[in-house]
mmCIF file of C-alpha atoms in Angstrom:
data_model
loop_
_atom_site.group_PDB
_atom_site.id
_atom_site.type_symbol
_atom_site.label_atom_id
_atom_site.label_comp_id
_atom_site.label_asym_id
_atom_site.label_seq_id
_atom_site.Cartn_x
_atom_site.Cartn_y
_atom_site.Cartn_z
ATOM 1 C CA MET A 403 76.808 114.196 -80.188
ATOM 2 C CA ARG A 404 74.388 114.914 -77.303
ATOM 3 C CA HIS A 405 73.605 111.219 -76.933
ATOM 4 C CA LEU A 406 77.112 109.921 -77.685
ATOM 5 C CA ALA A 407 78.052 109.087 -74.109
ATOM 6 C CA GLY A 408 74.948 107.086 -73.270
ATOM 7 C CA THR A 409 74.702 105.302 -76.612
ATOM 8 C CA VAL A 410 78.325 104.199 -76.907
ATOM 9 C CA PHE A 411 78.557 103.298 -73.244
ATOM 10 C CA ALA A 412 75.524 101.036 -73.622
ATOM 11 C CA VAL A 413 77.265 99.266 -76.500
ATOM 12 C CA LEU A 414 80.472 98.901 -74.521
ATOM 13 C CA LEU A 415 78.645 97.400 -71.570
ATOM 14 C CA ALA A 416 77.647 94.554 -73.858
ATOM 15 C CA LEU A 417 81.293 93.657 -74.498
ATOM 16 C CA PRO A 418 82.630 90.681 -72.553
ATOM 17 C CA LEU A 419 84.307 91.706 -69.338
ATOM 18 C CA GLY A 420 85.791 88.347 -68.450
ATOM 19 C CA THR A 421 85.200 86.575 -65.194
ATOM 20 C CA GLY A 422 88.193 87.693 -63.153
ATOM 21 C CA SER A 423 87.023 85.216 -60.526
ATOM 22 C CA ALA A 424 89.926 82.787 -60.696
ATOM 23 C CA ARG A 425 93.580 83.019 -61.528
ATOM 24 C CA ALA A 426 94.006 82.228 -65.212
ATOM 25 C CA MET A 427 97.619 83.217 -65.800
ATOM 26 C CA ASN A 428 100.164 81.633 -68.079
ATOM 27 C CA GLU A 429 103.217 81.684 -65.816
ATOM 28 C CA ASP A 430 105.533 80.686 -68.663
ATOM 29 C CA ALA A 431 104.849 84.011 -70.417
ATOM 30 C CA VAL A 432 105.979 86.203 -67.504
ATOM 31 C CA PRO A 433 109.688 86.573 -68.440
ATOM 32 C CA MET A 434 108.839 87.481 -72.035
ATOM 33 C CA VAL A 435 106.204 90.029 -70.991
ATOM 34 C CA LEU A 436 108.552 91.752 -68.548
ATOM 35 C CA GLU A 437 111.337 91.855 -71.117
ATOM 36 C CA LYS A 438 109.064 93.302 -73.783
ATOM 37 C CA ALA A 439 107.677 95.887 -71.359
ATOM 38 C CA VAL A 440 111.208 97.157 -70.833
ATOM 39 C CA ASP A 441 112.720 96.723 -74.300
ATOM 40 C CA GLY A 442 109.562 97.215 -76.342
ATOM 41 C CA PHE A 443 108.092 100.199 -74.540
ATOM 42 C CA ILE A 444 109.937 101.777 -71.614
ATOM 43 C CA ARG A 445 113.439 102.119 -73.061
ATOM 44 C CA PRO A 446 112.250 103.215 -76.532
ATOM 45 C CA GLY A 447 109.926 105.711 -74.852
ATOM 46 C CA TYR A 448 112.749 107.375 -72.963
ATOM 47 C CA HIS A 449 114.933 107.346 -76.075
ATOM 48 C CA ALA A 450 112.189 109.187 -77.987
ATOM 49 C CA PHE A 451 111.835 111.672 -75.133
ATOM 50 C CA GLU A 452 115.582 112.289 -75.124
ATOM 51 C CA GLU A 453 115.596 112.842 -78.892
ATOM 52 C CA ALA A 454 112.689 115.302 -78.654
ATOM 53 C CA SER A 455 114.311 117.168 -75.758
ATOM 54 C CA GLY A 456 117.531 117.552 -77.740
ATOM 55 C CA THR A 457 115.578 118.980 -80.664
ATOM 56 C CA MET A 458 113.827 121.367 -78.291
ATOM 57 C CA ALA A 459 117.093 122.605 -76.813
ATOM 58 C CA SER A 460 118.527 123.220 -80.281
ATOM 59 C CA ALA A 461 115.359 125.000 -81.427
ATOM 60 C CA MET A 462 115.404 127.328 -78.427
ATOM 61 C CA GLY A 463 119.040 128.169 -79.024
ATOM 62 C CA ALA A 464 118.305 129.022 -82.661
ATOM 63 C CA PHE A 465 115.276 131.120 -81.740
ATOM 64 C CA CYS A 466 117.187 133.108 -79.139
ATOM 65 C CA ALA A 467 120.010 133.797 -81.607
ATOM 66 C CA THR A 468 117.647 134.822 -84.422
ATOM 67 C CA PRO A 469 114.198 135.621 -83.040
ATOM 68 C CA ASP A 470 111.945 135.600 -86.093
ATOM 69 C CA GLU A 471 108.770 133.829 -87.189
ATOM 70 C CA ALA A 472 110.664 130.924 -88.748
ATOM 71 C CA THR A 473 112.743 130.081 -85.674
ATOM 72 C CA TYR A 474 109.753 130.631 -83.398
ATOM 73 C CA GLY A 475 107.691 128.277 -85.534
ATOM 74 C CA ALA A 476 110.426 125.661 -85.257
ATOM 75 C CA ALA A 477 110.435 126.093 -81.469
ATOM 76 C CA GLU A 478 106.629 125.710 -81.396
ATOM 77 C CA THR A 479 106.846 122.501 -83.398
ATOM 78 C CA ALA A 480 109.650 121.178 -81.200
ATOM 79 C CA PHE A 481 107.588 121.925 -78.098
ATOM 80 C CA ASP A 482 104.569 120.068 -79.493
ATOM 81 C CA GLU A 483 106.764 117.059 -80.263
ATOM 82 C CA LEU A 484 108.400 117.193 -76.849
ATOM 83 C CA VAL A 485 105.014 117.227 -75.102
ATOM 84 C CA GLY A 486 103.940 114.256 -77.205
ATOM 85 C CA ALA A 487 107.095 112.257 -76.496
ATOM 86 C CA TRP A 488 106.912 112.963 -72.770
ATOM 87 C CA SER A 489 103.175 112.240 -72.548
ATOM 88 C CA HIS A 490 103.715 108.844 -74.171
ATOM 89 C CA ILE A 491 106.250 107.710 -71.547
ATOM 90 C CA GLU A 492 104.935 109.878 -68.682
ATOM 91 C CA ILE A 493 102.671 106.998 -67.649
ATOM 92 C CA VAL A 494 105.714 105.104 -66.294
ATOM 93 C CA ARG A 495 105.752 106.924 -63.002
ATOM 94 C CA THR A 496 108.141 104.514 -61.366
ATOM 95 C CA GLY A 497 111.863 103.790 -61.445
ATOM 96 C CA PRO A 498 114.534 106.453 -62.078
ATOM 97 C CA VAL A 499 111.989 109.154 -62.997
ATOM 98 C CA ILE A 500 110.876 109.416 -59.386
ATOM 99 C CA ASP A 501 114.440 109.847 -58.097
ATOM 100 C CA ASP A 502 115.699 113.360 -57.375
ATOM 101 C CA HIS A 503 112.239 114.806 -58.119
ATOM 102 C CA ARG A 504 112.837 114.222 -61.834
ATOM 103 C CA PHE A 505 109.177 113.737 -62.640
ATOM 104 C CA GLU A 506 108.164 117.022 -61.013
ATOM 105 C CA ARG A 507 111.154 118.779 -62.590
ATOM 106 C CA ILE A 508 109.821 117.724 -65.988
ATOM 107 C CA LEU A 509 106.138 118.256 -65.224
ATOM 108 C CA PHE A 510 104.894 120.141 -62.180
ATOM 109 C CA TYR A 511 101.141 119.637 -62.479
ATOM 110 C CA PRO A 512 98.609 120.324 -61.175
ATOM 111 C CA ASP A 513 99.758 123.668 -59.820
ATOM 112 C CA ARG A 514 96.713 124.136 -57.602
ATOM 113 C CA LYS A 515 97.604 127.542 -56.179
ATOM 114 C CA SER A 516 99.507 128.787 -59.257
ATOM 115 C CA ILE A 517 102.653 128.909 -57.133
ATOM 116 C CA GLY A 518 104.803 127.689 -60.003
ATOM 117 C CA LEU A 519 103.293 130.141 -62.459
ATOM 118 C CA LYS A 520 103.983 133.018 -60.075
ATOM 119 C CA GLN A 521 107.613 131.910 -59.693
ATOM 120 C CA VAL A 522 108.085 131.746 -63.465
ATOM 121 C CA GLN A 523 106.476 135.148 -63.951
ATOM 122 C CA ALA A 524 108.607 136.644 -61.171
ATOM 123 C CA ALA A 525 111.821 135.303 -62.715
ATOM 124 C CA ILE A 526 110.910 136.901 -66.050
ATOM 125 C CA ILE A 527 109.903 140.234 -64.519
ATOM 126 C CA GLU A 528 112.966 140.418 -62.277
ATOM 127 C CA GLU A 529 115.292 138.940 -64.932
ATOM 128 C CA ASP A 530 116.830 136.528 -62.465
ATOM 129 C CA GLU A 531 120.031 135.558 -64.246
ATOM 130 C CA THR A 532 120.531 132.466 -62.102
ATOM 131 C CA ALA A 533 117.488 130.958 -63.815
ATOM 132 C CA THR A 534 119.227 131.199 -67.198
ATOM 133 C CA ASP A 535 122.132 129.019 -66.052
ATOM 134 C CA PRO A 536 121.428 125.344 -66.871
ATOM 135 C CA ASP A 537 123.823 124.329 -64.100
ATOM 136 C CA TYR A 538 122.004 126.395 -61.474
ATOM 137 C CA LEU A 539 118.402 126.053 -62.636
ATOM 138 C CA PRO A 540 118.076 122.495 -61.218
ATOM 139 C CA GLU A 541 118.621 123.970 -57.742
ATOM 140 C CA LYS A 542 115.550 126.149 -58.055
ATOM 141 C CA SER A 543 111.898 125.258 -57.554
ATOM 142 C CA VAL A 544 110.782 122.268 -59.615
ATOM 143 C CA ALA A 545 107.996 124.454 -61.030
ATOM 144 C CA MET A 546 110.551 126.702 -62.741
ATOM 145 C CA GLN A 547 112.358 123.899 -64.584
ATOM 146 C CA GLY A 548 109.934 121.917 -66.685
ATOM 147 C CA LEU A 549 107.458 121.771 -69.522
ATOM 148 C CA LEU A 550 104.851 124.122 -68.100
ATOM 149 C CA ALA A 551 107.470 126.757 -67.358
ATOM 150 C CA LEU A 552 108.745 126.418 -70.935
ATOM 151 C CA GLU A 553 105.171 126.593 -72.218
ATOM 152 C CA PHE A 554 104.642 129.917 -70.457
ATOM 153 C CA VAL A 555 107.888 131.273 -71.904
ATOM 154 C CA LEU A 556 106.821 130.339 -75.434
ATOM 155 C CA PHE A 557 103.074 130.946 -75.282
ATOM 156 C CA GLY A 558 102.271 132.957 -72.154
ATOM 157 C CA THR A 559 101.517 136.636 -71.648
ATOM 158 C CA GLN A 560 103.927 138.929 -73.550
ATOM 159 C CA TYR A 561 105.757 136.069 -75.261
ATOM 160 C CA GLU A 562 106.084 138.365 -78.285
ATOM 161 C CA THR A 563 108.670 140.478 -76.446
ATOM 162 C CA MET A 564 111.191 137.760 -77.317
ATOM 163 C CA PHE A 565 111.100 139.057 -80.910
ATOM 164 C CA ASP A 566 112.405 142.478 -79.877
ATOM 165 C CA ALA A 567 116.092 141.555 -79.775
ATOM 166 C CA PRO A 568 118.362 138.496 -79.874
ATOM 167 C CA GLU A 569 119.230 136.733 -76.624
ATOM 168 C CA SER A 570 116.462 138.336 -74.583
ATOM 169 C CA TYR A 571 116.235 137.300 -70.947
ATOM 170 C CA ARG A 572 112.957 135.450 -71.439
ATOM 171 C CA CYS A 573 114.336 133.450 -74.343
ATOM 172 C CA ARG A 574 117.551 132.581 -72.528
ATOM 173 C CA TYR A 575 115.488 131.387 -69.572
ATOM 174 C CA GLY A 576 113.467 129.204 -71.946
ATOM 175 C CA ALA A 577 116.674 127.851 -73.458
ATOM 176 C CA ALA A 578 117.947 126.947 -69.985
ATOM 177 C CA ILE A 579 114.694 125.112 -69.249
ATOM 178 C CA ALA A 580 115.022 123.168 -72.498
ATOM 179 C CA GLU A 581 118.615 122.211 -71.680
ATOM 180 C CA ASN A 582 117.571 121.172 -68.194
ATOM 181 C CA ILE A 583 114.846 118.900 -69.573
ATOM 182 C CA ASP A 584 117.340 117.462 -72.053
ATOM 183 C CA ASP A 585 119.780 116.709 -69.234
ATOM 184 C CA ILE A 586 117.066 114.876 -67.276
ATOM 185 C CA ALA A 587 115.974 112.954 -70.365
ATOM 186 C CA GLY A 588 119.544 111.869 -71.009
ATOM 187 C CA ALA A 589 119.952 110.666 -67.434
ATOM 188 C CA LEU A 590 116.733 108.645 -67.640
ATOM 189 C CA SER A 591 117.794 106.954 -70.871
ATOM 190 C CA GLN A 592 121.213 106.190 -69.431
ATOM 191 C CA GLU A 593 119.805 104.585 -66.307
ATOM 192 C CA TRP A 594 117.331 102.437 -68.219
ATOM 193 C CA ASP A 595 120.091 101.398 -70.665
ATOM 194 C CA ALA A 596 122.552 100.359 -67.958
ATOM 195 C CA PRO A 597 123.066 96.579 -68.337
ATOM 196 C CA ASP A 598 122.917 95.848 -64.603
ATOM 197 C CA GLY A 599 120.491 98.612 -63.652
ATOM 198 C CA VAL A 600 116.754 99.058 -63.341
ATOM 199 C CA ALA A 601 115.987 97.282 -66.638
ATOM 200 C CA ALA A 602 117.614 94.087 -65.413
ATOM 201 C CA HIS A 603 115.729 94.359 -62.115
ATOM 202 C CA TRP A 604 112.437 94.562 -64.001
ATOM 203 C CA LYS A 605 113.233 91.632 -66.262
ATOM 204 C CA LYS A 606 114.459 89.163 -63.655
ATOM 205 C CA PRO A 607 112.583 89.052 -60.346
ATOM 206 C CA GLY A 608 114.309 87.008 -57.673
ATOM 207 C CA SER A 609 115.297 86.765 -54.037
ATOM 208 C CA ASP A 610 118.364 88.955 -54.578
ATOM 209 C CA ASN A 611 116.524 91.520 -56.718
ATOM 210 C CA PRO A 612 116.225 94.894 -54.903
ATOM 211 C CA LEU A 613 112.948 95.712 -56.691
ATOM 212 C CA PHE A 614 110.960 92.530 -57.247
ATOM 213 C CA ARG A 615 111.396 89.254 -55.412
ATOM 214 C CA THR A 616 108.639 87.444 -57.310
ATOM 215 C CA ASN A 617 106.892 87.519 -60.668
ATOM 216 C CA ASP A 618 103.723 88.723 -58.975
ATOM 217 C CA GLU A 619 105.525 91.749 -57.566
ATOM 218 C CA ALA A 620 106.827 92.701 -60.995
ATOM 219 C CA LEU A 621 103.460 92.145 -62.659
ATOM 220 C CA THR A 622 101.759 94.176 -59.967
ATOM 221 C CA ALA A 623 104.075 97.070 -60.780
ATOM 222 C CA LEU A 624 103.448 96.657 -64.515
ATOM 223 C CA LEU A 625 99.691 96.511 -64.123
ATOM 224 C CA GLY A 626 99.922 99.404 -61.684
ATOM 225 C CA VAL A 627 101.453 101.552 -64.440
ATOM 226 C CA LEU A 628 98.364 100.910 -66.559
ATOM 227 C CA VAL A 629 95.815 101.444 -63.808
ATOM 228 C CA HIS A 630 97.452 104.514 -62.280
ATOM 229 C CA GLY A 631 98.012 105.924 -65.749
ATOM 230 C CA MET A 632 94.319 105.620 -66.553
ATOM 231 C CA GLU A 633 93.399 107.141 -63.198
ATOM 232 C CA THR A 634 95.661 110.092 -63.961
ATOM 233 C CA VAL A 635 94.060 110.643 -67.371
ATOM 234 C CA ARG A 636 90.579 110.633 -65.892
ATOM 235 C CA ASP A 637 91.156 112.427 -62.594
ATOM 236 C CA TYR A 638 93.941 114.904 -63.399
ATOM 237 C CA ARG A 639 93.731 115.443 -67.151
ATOM 238 C CA ILE A 640 89.960 115.646 -67.672
ATOM 239 C CA GLU A 641 88.053 115.847 -64.399
ATOM 240 C CA TYR A 642 90.491 118.382 -62.989
ATOM 241 C CA PHE A 643 89.090 121.059 -65.302
ATOM 242 C CA TYR A 644 85.656 119.533 -66.069
ATOM 243 C CA ARG A 645 83.391 118.401 -63.247
ATOM 244 C CA GLY A 646 80.197 117.886 -65.212
ATOM 245 C CA GLU A 647 77.333 120.212 -66.020
ATOM 246 C CA ASP A 648 77.244 121.741 -62.540
ATOM 247 C CA GLY A 649 81.002 122.388 -62.451
ATOM 248 C CA PRO A 650 83.142 124.015 -61.389
ATOM 249 C CA ASN A 651 84.615 123.953 -64.898
ATOM 250 C CA ILE A 652 87.809 125.965 -65.249
ATOM 251 C CA PRO A 653 89.526 126.020 -68.670
ATOM 252 C CA THR A 654 92.837 127.304 -67.316
ATOM 253 C CA ARG A 655 93.164 124.167 -65.203
ATOM 254 C CA ALA A 656 93.560 122.061 -68.338
ATOM 255 C CA ILE A 657 97.119 120.904 -68.888
ATOM 256 C CA TYR A 658 99.011 122.692 -71.718
ATOM 257 C CA TRP A 659 96.022 124.922 -72.490
ATOM 258 C CA ARG A 660 98.242 127.824 -73.571
ATOM 259 C CA SER A 661 99.854 125.822 -76.377
ATOM 260 C CA GLU A 662 96.637 123.937 -77.239
ATOM 261 C CA ASN A 663 98.344 120.667 -76.388
ATOM 262 C CA THR A 664 95.701 119.485 -73.914
ATOM 263 C CA TRP A 665 94.187 116.875 -76.187
ATOM 264 C CA PRO A 666 97.364 115.841 -78.024
ATOM 265 C CA SER A 667 98.980 115.143 -74.638
ATOM 266 C CA ILE A 668 95.976 113.161 -73.382
ATOM 267 C CA LEU A 669 95.908 111.216 -76.631
ATOM 268 C CA ALA A 670 99.620 110.431 -76.207
ATOM 269 C CA ASN A 671 98.919 109.279 -72.628
ATOM 270 C CA LEU A 672 96.236 106.902 -73.872
ATOM 271 C CA GLU A 673 98.307 105.650 -76.779
ATOM 272 C CA GLY A 674 101.191 105.068 -74.406
ATOM 273 C CA LEU A 675 98.998 102.985 -72.120
ATOM 274 C CA GLN A 676 97.667 100.944 -75.016
ATOM 275 C CA ASP A 677 101.159 100.501 -76.450
ATOM 276 C CA LEU A 678 102.440 99.261 -73.102
ATOM 277 C CA LEU A 679 99.612 96.723 -72.930
ATOM 278 C CA ASN A 680 100.171 95.482 -76.477
ATOM 279 C CA ASN A 681 103.922 95.891 -76.999
ATOM 280 C CA SER A 682 104.458 93.893 -73.815
ATOM 281 C CA GLU A 683 102.064 91.241 -75.165
ATOM 282 C CA MET A 684 100.318 91.151 -71.815
ATOM 283 C CA VAL A 685 97.526 89.192 -73.470
ATOM 284 C CA ASP A 686 99.872 86.192 -73.402
ATOM 285 C CA LEU A 687 99.671 86.122 -69.616
ATOM 286 C CA LEU A 688 96.028 85.091 -69.930
ATOM 287 C CA ASP A 689 94.703 81.636 -70.646
ATOM 288 C CA GLU A 690 93.150 81.344 -74.099
ATOM 289 C CA ASP A 691 89.576 81.287 -72.816
ATOM 290 C CA VAL A 692 89.816 84.752 -71.188
ATOM 291 C CA ARG A 693 91.900 86.655 -73.738
ATOM 292 C CA SER A 694 88.784 88.491 -74.912
ATOM 293 C CA ILE A 695 89.384 90.721 -71.877
ATOM 294 C CA VAL A 696 92.261 92.362 -73.731
ATOM 295 C CA SER A 697 90.260 92.604 -76.955
ATOM 296 C CA SER A 698 87.535 94.526 -75.146
ATOM 297 C CA ILE A 699 90.119 96.806 -73.508
ATOM 298 C CA ASN A 700 91.669 97.561 -76.895
ATOM 299 C CA PHE A 701 88.257 98.279 -78.405
ATOM 300 C CA LEU A 702 87.507 100.710 -75.610
ATOM 301 C CA PHE A 703 90.927 102.360 -75.889
ATOM 302 C CA SER A 704 90.366 102.930 -79.600
ATOM 303 C CA SER A 705 86.917 104.404 -78.992
ATOM 304 C CA VAL A 706 88.167 106.778 -76.317
ATOM 305 C CA GLU A 707 91.158 107.807 -78.421
ATOM 306 C CA GLY A 708 88.849 108.570 -81.339
ATOM 307 C CA VAL A 709 86.814 110.960 -79.219
ATOM 308 C CA VAL A 710 89.916 112.618 -77.758
ATOM 309 C CA GLY A 711 91.202 113.164 -81.276
ATOM 310 C CA SER A 712 87.982 114.979 -82.196
ATOM 311 C CA MET A 713 88.072 117.510 -79.346
ATOM 312 C CA ASP A 714 88.379 121.226 -80.044
ATOM 313 C CA PRO A 715 91.872 122.493 -79.126
ATOM 314 C CA ASP A 716 90.385 125.563 -77.394
ATOM 315 C CA ILE A 717 89.288 124.469 -73.914
ATOM 316 C CA GLU A 718 86.918 127.425 -73.543
ATOM 317 C CA VAL A 719 85.104 126.233 -76.672
ATOM 318 C CA VAL A 720 85.014 122.704 -75.292
ATOM 319 C CA LEU A 721 83.340 123.874 -72.094
ATOM 320 C CA SER A 722 80.818 126.137 -73.830
ATOM 321 C CA ASP A 723 79.733 123.783 -76.631
ATOM 322 C CA PRO A 724 77.038 121.198 -75.709
ATOM 323 C CA ASP A 725 78.384 118.634 -78.193
ATOM 324 C CA GLN A 726 81.914 118.990 -76.843
ATOM 325 C CA ARG A 727 80.646 118.634 -73.268
ATOM 326 C CA ALA A 728 78.814 115.454 -74.307
ATOM 327 C CA LYS A 729 82.154 114.116 -75.466
ATOM 328 C CA LEU A 730 83.692 115.045 -72.114
ATOM 329 C CA ASP A 731 80.928 113.119 -70.334
ATOM 330 C CA TYR A 732 81.623 110.163 -72.605
ATOM 331 C CA LEU A 733 85.325 110.319 -71.757
ATOM 332 C CA LEU A 734 84.693 110.401 -68.013
ATOM 333 C CA ILE A 735 82.379 107.390 -68.202
ATOM 334 C CA ASN A 736 84.584 105.290 -70.426
ATOM 335 C CA THR A 737 87.945 106.094 -68.862
ATOM 336 C CA LYS A 738 86.378 104.898 -65.613
ATOM 337 C CA ASP A 739 85.343 101.742 -67.438
ATOM 338 C CA LEU A 740 88.903 101.271 -68.672
ATOM 339 C CA ILE A 741 90.198 101.546 -65.105
ATOM 340 C CA LEU A 742 87.786 98.825 -63.993
ATOM 341 C CA ARG A 743 88.587 96.564 -66.920
ATOM 342 C CA LEU A 744 92.329 96.849 -66.361
ATOM 343 C CA ASN A 745 92.242 96.521 -62.580
ATOM 344 C CA ASP A 746 89.299 94.251 -61.886
ATOM 345 C CA ARG A 747 88.981 92.175 -65.048
ATOM 346 C CA TYR A 748 92.503 91.824 -66.353
ATOM 347 C CA GLY A 749 94.090 92.059 -62.916
ATOM 348 C CA GLY A 750 91.568 89.611 -61.527
ATOM 349 C CA ALA A 751 92.263 87.136 -64.302
ATOM 350 C CA ILE A 752 95.977 87.005 -63.457
ATOM 351 C CA GLY A 753 95.230 86.861 -59.758
ATOM 352 C CA LEU A 754 95.963 90.481 -58.878
ATOM 353 C CA GLY A 755 92.474 91.959 -58.958
ATOM 354 C CA ALA A 756 90.396 90.243 -56.290
ATOM 355 C CA GLY A 757 90.715 92.187 -53.060
ATOM 356 C CA PHE A 758 93.372 94.399 -54.586
ATOM 357 C CA SER A 759 93.151 98.131 -55.225
ATOM 358 C CA PHE A 760 95.900 100.055 -56.929
ATOM 359 C CA SER A 761 94.209 103.257 -55.843
ATOM 360 C CA ASP A 762 94.516 102.254 -52.200
ATOM 361 C CA GLY A 763 98.049 100.976 -52.638
ATOM 362 C CA ASP A 764 97.178 97.643 -51.019
#
C-alpha cells in the first residue's frame, strides 16, 4: 500500500477531464434534473434520517428502562444507523437544515476547543435535570443536543455506569438527545414534503421564486452541494485529524472516533454525493460529447470509496500504520481531484466553472 497513492493517482490523471472551456449544457434537461434532485435524493434522504432517528429514540428509551447488554447493543446499532443516515443527507447544507441552527443542533463539529465536550461532561457530572427534558434541551447549547453529545453518552468515559440502575441520569440525558434529534428530523421532512415549500422552490426557478430566479441559480446551488460536500470530506473529515507525515496528527479530532464511525460516516458522505450526482441524472445536463466527465467522476468516487471502506476503524492504528497512512495520502490527493473535476470540469461544461469558485462564494 506504500505506493498506492502515487500509482492510482497517476492512472486517474490519464482519465479524460473534459474541456470545460465552453458551455455545453442541455437546457431542456434542467427541470427534470432539479425535480430528481429533490424527489430522488433530498426528500428520501430526510425520510431515512427521520426513520433512523425514531429508531434511535425508541432504542434509548428501551435501554434506559432495562439497561442490559441486549438493549445497549440495540442502542449501539441504532446509533450506527443514525450516523449513516445523517451522513448521507448531511451534504445538503442548505434549505431548512440551516434554519434555527438545526444543522449545528444535529452535528456540532469540529469542536475546536472541546467546549461542547466540556458542557456535556458537566451536565452529566452535575446531573442537570433540565438537559433531560426534550422540551427544554433545544434551549441549551447546540453542542449538548446532537450526535456527538449522544455519542459521548453511549461510548464516552464511564458509559458503563448506565448499567448500574434503570433510568440513570446519563441514560435519560441520552434519551432526551435522541428525542431532540428525532424532532428536528421530523421538522426537516415536513418542510421538504410541503407542497408549496422549499421543494417547489427548488424545482421551479422563476421571477417570483424566493430562492432561485433562474435555472443557473438553481444549478449553482445544486453543484455547490457537491463541491462544498467534497471540500468538507477532505478538509474537515480527513485533513482535520491528518496533516501528512509531519502532522500534527491528532486521532481524537476524527469525527465519531469514540464509536468507530469515522470511516462509515465518511463513506456515507461520499455515497451521498455520488447518489446526488447520479440520482439527479446530472449527466443529462451535458452534451453527449462531454458526458465522459461524469464517467470519470464516478470512477474516481468508486476508487475513493473503496479505500475508505478498507480503513481501520481505530484512528490511532490508522495514524501509526504506514500502509494506512499511505491510504490517507491517497484520499487527500484524490478527494482534491474530485473537487476539481466537479467544480472546474463539470461546472465549466455547464457554464458555471470558468471564473467561478464555490470556495470563495463568488
